[in-house]
């Protein structure tokens, strides 16, 4: 059985993952409306991945006999003038998510909940990747600055990103 404390913290994380999904869908829509179809695609894939993250927590709570509680998703920003502005927000947001995952892990350690610690390890690795990817794209955008051909090329590259289901879900 999950302790009440862990159950509450996991439910809060579900909300944070859906909020992330909402944020990236908003970024995707923003860039689609500007004609940046590649950036829009990248954020759409990101949106789907965040929904997977929420589902992993949902399935996990259920597998431990806990209760899933979905709370309202608060409003997200709806306009970014440049891809750089959106990726800076992305990195800042992912750092916050990393801190949340770390706090969850600390709580699971305090509560001696070894199964939750084990489940969270996938997320700890995932957050390293999320921050690294956002930083890499920011570095590219800083290199490109206002170079049209550079933006065209990166837009094309990010347009090639495809979605694959997160491995903890695919393993079911
Ligand atoms: Mg996530």
PDB file of C-alpha atoms in Angstrom, residues 63-157:
ATOM      1  CA  UNK A  63      -0.733  -0.868  -9.438  1.00  0.00           C
ATOM      2  CA  UNK A  64      -0.083  -0.047  -5.775  1.00  0.00           C
ATOM      3  CA  UNK A  65      -3.789   0.053  -4.922  1.00  0.00           C
ATOM      4  CA  UNK A  66      -3.843   3.851  -4.529  1.00  0.00           C
ATOM      5  CA  UNK A  67      -6.394   6.425  -5.632  1.00  0.00           C
ATOM      6  CA  UNK A  68      -5.790   8.656  -8.652  1.00  0.00           C
ATOM      7  CA  UNK A  69      -7.107  12.188  -8.172  1.00  0.00           C
ATOM      8  CA  UNK A  70      -7.071  14.575 -11.133  1.00  0.00           C
ATOM      9  CA  UNK A  71      -7.061  18.231 -10.161  1.00  0.00           C
ATOM     10  CA  UNK A  72      -7.548  21.278 -12.430  1.00  0.00           C
ATOM     11  CA  UNK A  73      -4.745  22.270 -14.789  1.00  0.00           C
ATOM     12  CA  UNK A  74      -3.886  25.927 -14.364  1.00  0.00           C
ATOM     13  CA  UNK A  75      -3.518  28.304 -17.289  1.00  0.00           C
ATOM     14  CA  UNK A  76      -0.352  28.308 -19.397  1.00  0.00           C
ATOM     15  CA  UNK A  77       1.307  31.093 -21.372  1.00  0.00           C
ATOM     16  CA  UNK A  78       0.095  31.337 -24.972  1.00  0.00           C
ATOM     17  CA  UNK A  79       2.593  33.495 -26.870  1.00  0.00           C
ATOM     18  CA  UNK A  80       6.324  33.310 -27.577  1.00  0.00           C
ATOM     19  CA  UNK A  81       7.888  35.694 -30.052  1.00  0.00           C
ATOM     20  CA  UNK A  82      10.888  33.536 -30.894  1.00  0.00           C
ATOM     21  CA  UNK A  83      11.933  29.869 -30.669  1.00  0.00           C
ATOM     22  CA  UNK A  84      14.713  30.954 -28.274  1.00  0.00           C
ATOM     23  CA  UNK A  85      12.163  32.446 -25.850  1.00  0.00           C
ATOM     24  CA  UNK A  86      10.203  29.166 -25.865  1.00  0.00           C
ATOM     25  CA  UNK A  87      13.277  26.984 -25.353  1.00  0.00           C
ATOM     26  CA  UNK A  88      14.498  29.192 -22.507  1.00  0.00           C
ATOM     27  CA  UNK A  89      11.091  28.688 -20.854  1.00  0.00           C
ATOM     28  CA  UNK A  90      11.354  24.964 -21.599  1.00  0.00           C
ATOM     29  CA  UNK A  91      14.713  24.633 -19.861  1.00  0.00           C
ATOM     30  CA  UNK A  92      13.572  26.674 -16.878  1.00  0.00           C
ATOM     31  CA  UNK A  93      10.428  24.541 -16.603  1.00  0.00           C
ATOM     32  CA  UNK A  94      12.296  21.232 -16.910  1.00  0.00           C
ATOM     33  CA  UNK A  95      14.653  22.314 -14.112  1.00  0.00           C
ATOM     34  CA  UNK A  96      11.592  22.806 -11.892  1.00  0.00           C
ATOM     35  CA  UNK A  97      10.301  19.353 -12.855  1.00  0.00           C
ATOM     36  CA  UNK A  98      13.702  17.856 -12.014  1.00  0.00           C
ATOM     37  CA  UNK A  99      13.501  19.434  -8.553  1.00  0.00           C
ATOM     38  CA  UNK A 100       9.999  17.984  -8.094  1.00  0.00           C
ATOM     39  CA  UNK A 101      11.174  14.481  -9.059  1.00  0.00           C
ATOM     40  CA  UNK A 102      14.137  14.813  -6.683  1.00  0.00           C
ATOM     41  CA  UNK A 103      11.805  15.881  -3.857  1.00  0.00           C
ATOM     42  CA  UNK A 104       9.557  12.901  -4.585  1.00  0.00           C
ATOM     43  CA  UNK A 105      12.574  10.611  -4.402  1.00  0.00           C
ATOM     44  CA  UNK A 106      13.622  12.134  -1.060  1.00  0.00           C
ATOM     45  CA  UNK A 107      10.118  11.612   0.286  1.00  0.00           C
ATOM     46  CA  UNK A 108      10.069   7.983  -0.913  1.00  0.00           C
ATOM     47  CA  UNK A 109      13.416   7.487   0.829  1.00  0.00           C
ATOM     48  CA  UNK A 110      12.118   8.988   4.098  1.00  0.00           C
ATOM     49  CA  UNK A 111       9.020   6.799   3.892  1.00  0.00           C
ATOM     50  CA  UNK A 112      11.133   3.708   3.103  1.00  0.00           C
ATOM     51  CA  UNK A 113       9.029   3.184  -0.037  1.00  0.00           C
ATOM     52  CA  UNK A 114      11.488   1.219  -2.173  1.00  0.00           C
ATOM     53  CA  UNK A 115       9.072   0.499  -5.033  1.00  0.00           C
ATOM     54  CA  UNK A 116       8.415   4.207  -5.541  1.00  0.00           C
ATOM     55  CA  UNK A 117      12.152   4.899  -5.472  1.00  0.00           C
ATOM     56  CA  UNK A 118      12.648   2.258  -8.149  1.00  0.00           C
ATOM     57  CA  UNK A 119       9.871   3.709 -10.363  1.00  0.00           C
ATOM     58  CA  UNK A 120      11.299   7.220 -10.002  1.00  0.00           C
ATOM     59  CA  UNK A 121      14.704   6.176 -11.344  1.00  0.00           C
ATOM     60  CA  UNK A 122      13.368   6.232 -14.911  1.00  0.00           C
ATOM     61  CA  UNK A 123      12.236   9.835 -14.343  1.00  0.00           C
ATOM     62  CA  UNK A 124      15.579  10.865 -12.868  1.00  0.00           C
ATOM     63  CA  UNK A 125      17.313   9.691 -16.062  1.00  0.00           C
ATOM     64  CA  UNK A 126      14.586  11.206 -18.233  1.00  0.00           C
ATOM     65  CA  UNK A 127      15.087  14.640 -16.618  1.00  0.00           C
ATOM     66  CA  UNK A 128      18.816  14.570 -17.400  1.00  0.00           C
ATOM     67  CA  UNK A 129      17.864  14.031 -21.034  1.00  0.00           C
ATOM     68  CA  UNK A 130      15.159  16.725 -21.018  1.00  0.00           C
ATOM     69  CA  UNK A 131      17.525  19.377 -19.672  1.00  0.00           C
ATOM     70  CA  UNK A 132      20.348  18.322 -21.980  1.00  0.00           C
ATOM     71  CA  UNK A 133      18.137  18.460 -25.087  1.00  0.00           C
ATOM     72  CA  UNK A 134      16.689  21.884 -24.240  1.00  0.00           C
ATOM     73  CA  UNK A 135      20.190  23.242 -23.557  1.00  0.00           C
ATOM     74  CA  UNK A 136      21.469  21.837 -26.856  1.00  0.00           C
ATOM     75  CA  UNK A 137      18.712  23.547 -28.854  1.00  0.00           C
ATOM     76  CA  UNK A 138      19.313  26.826 -26.960  1.00  0.00           C
ATOM     77  CA  UNK A 139      23.022  26.581 -27.852  1.00  0.00           C
ATOM     78  CA  UNK A 140      22.111  26.065 -31.522  1.00  0.00           C
ATOM     79  CA  UNK A 141      19.709  29.010 -31.481  1.00  0.00           C
ATOM     80  CA  UNK A 142      22.347  31.241 -29.890  1.00  0.00           C
ATOM     81  CA  UNK A 143      24.747  30.215 -32.656  1.00  0.00           C
ATOM     82  CA  UNK A 144      22.174  30.943 -35.367  1.00  0.00           C
ATOM     83  CA  UNK A 145      20.941  34.276 -33.928  1.00  0.00           C
ATOM     84  CA  UNK A 146      18.972  35.977 -36.745  1.00  0.00           C
ATOM     85  CA  UNK A 147      20.472  33.895 -39.545  1.00  0.00           C
ATOM     86  CA  UNK A 148      17.501  32.892 -41.725  1.00  0.00           C
ATOM     87  CA  UNK A 149      19.167  29.862 -43.259  1.00  0.00           C
ATOM     88  CA  UNK A 150      20.188  28.620 -39.814  1.00  0.00           C
ATOM     89  CA  UNK A 151      16.603  28.896 -38.565  1.00  0.00           C
ATOM     90  CA  UNK A 152      15.329  27.207 -41.715  1.00  0.00           C
ATOM     91  CA  UNK A 153      17.735  24.299 -41.172  1.00  0.00           C
ATOM     92  CA  UNK A 154      16.960  23.865 -37.453  1.00  0.00           C
ATOM     93  CA  UNK A 155      13.221  24.114 -38.163  1.00  0.00           C
ATOM     94  CA  UNK A 156      13.648  21.286 -40.692  1.00  0.00           C
ATOM     95  CA  UNK A 157      15.699  19.202 -38.285  1.00  0.00           C
TER      96      UNK A 157
END
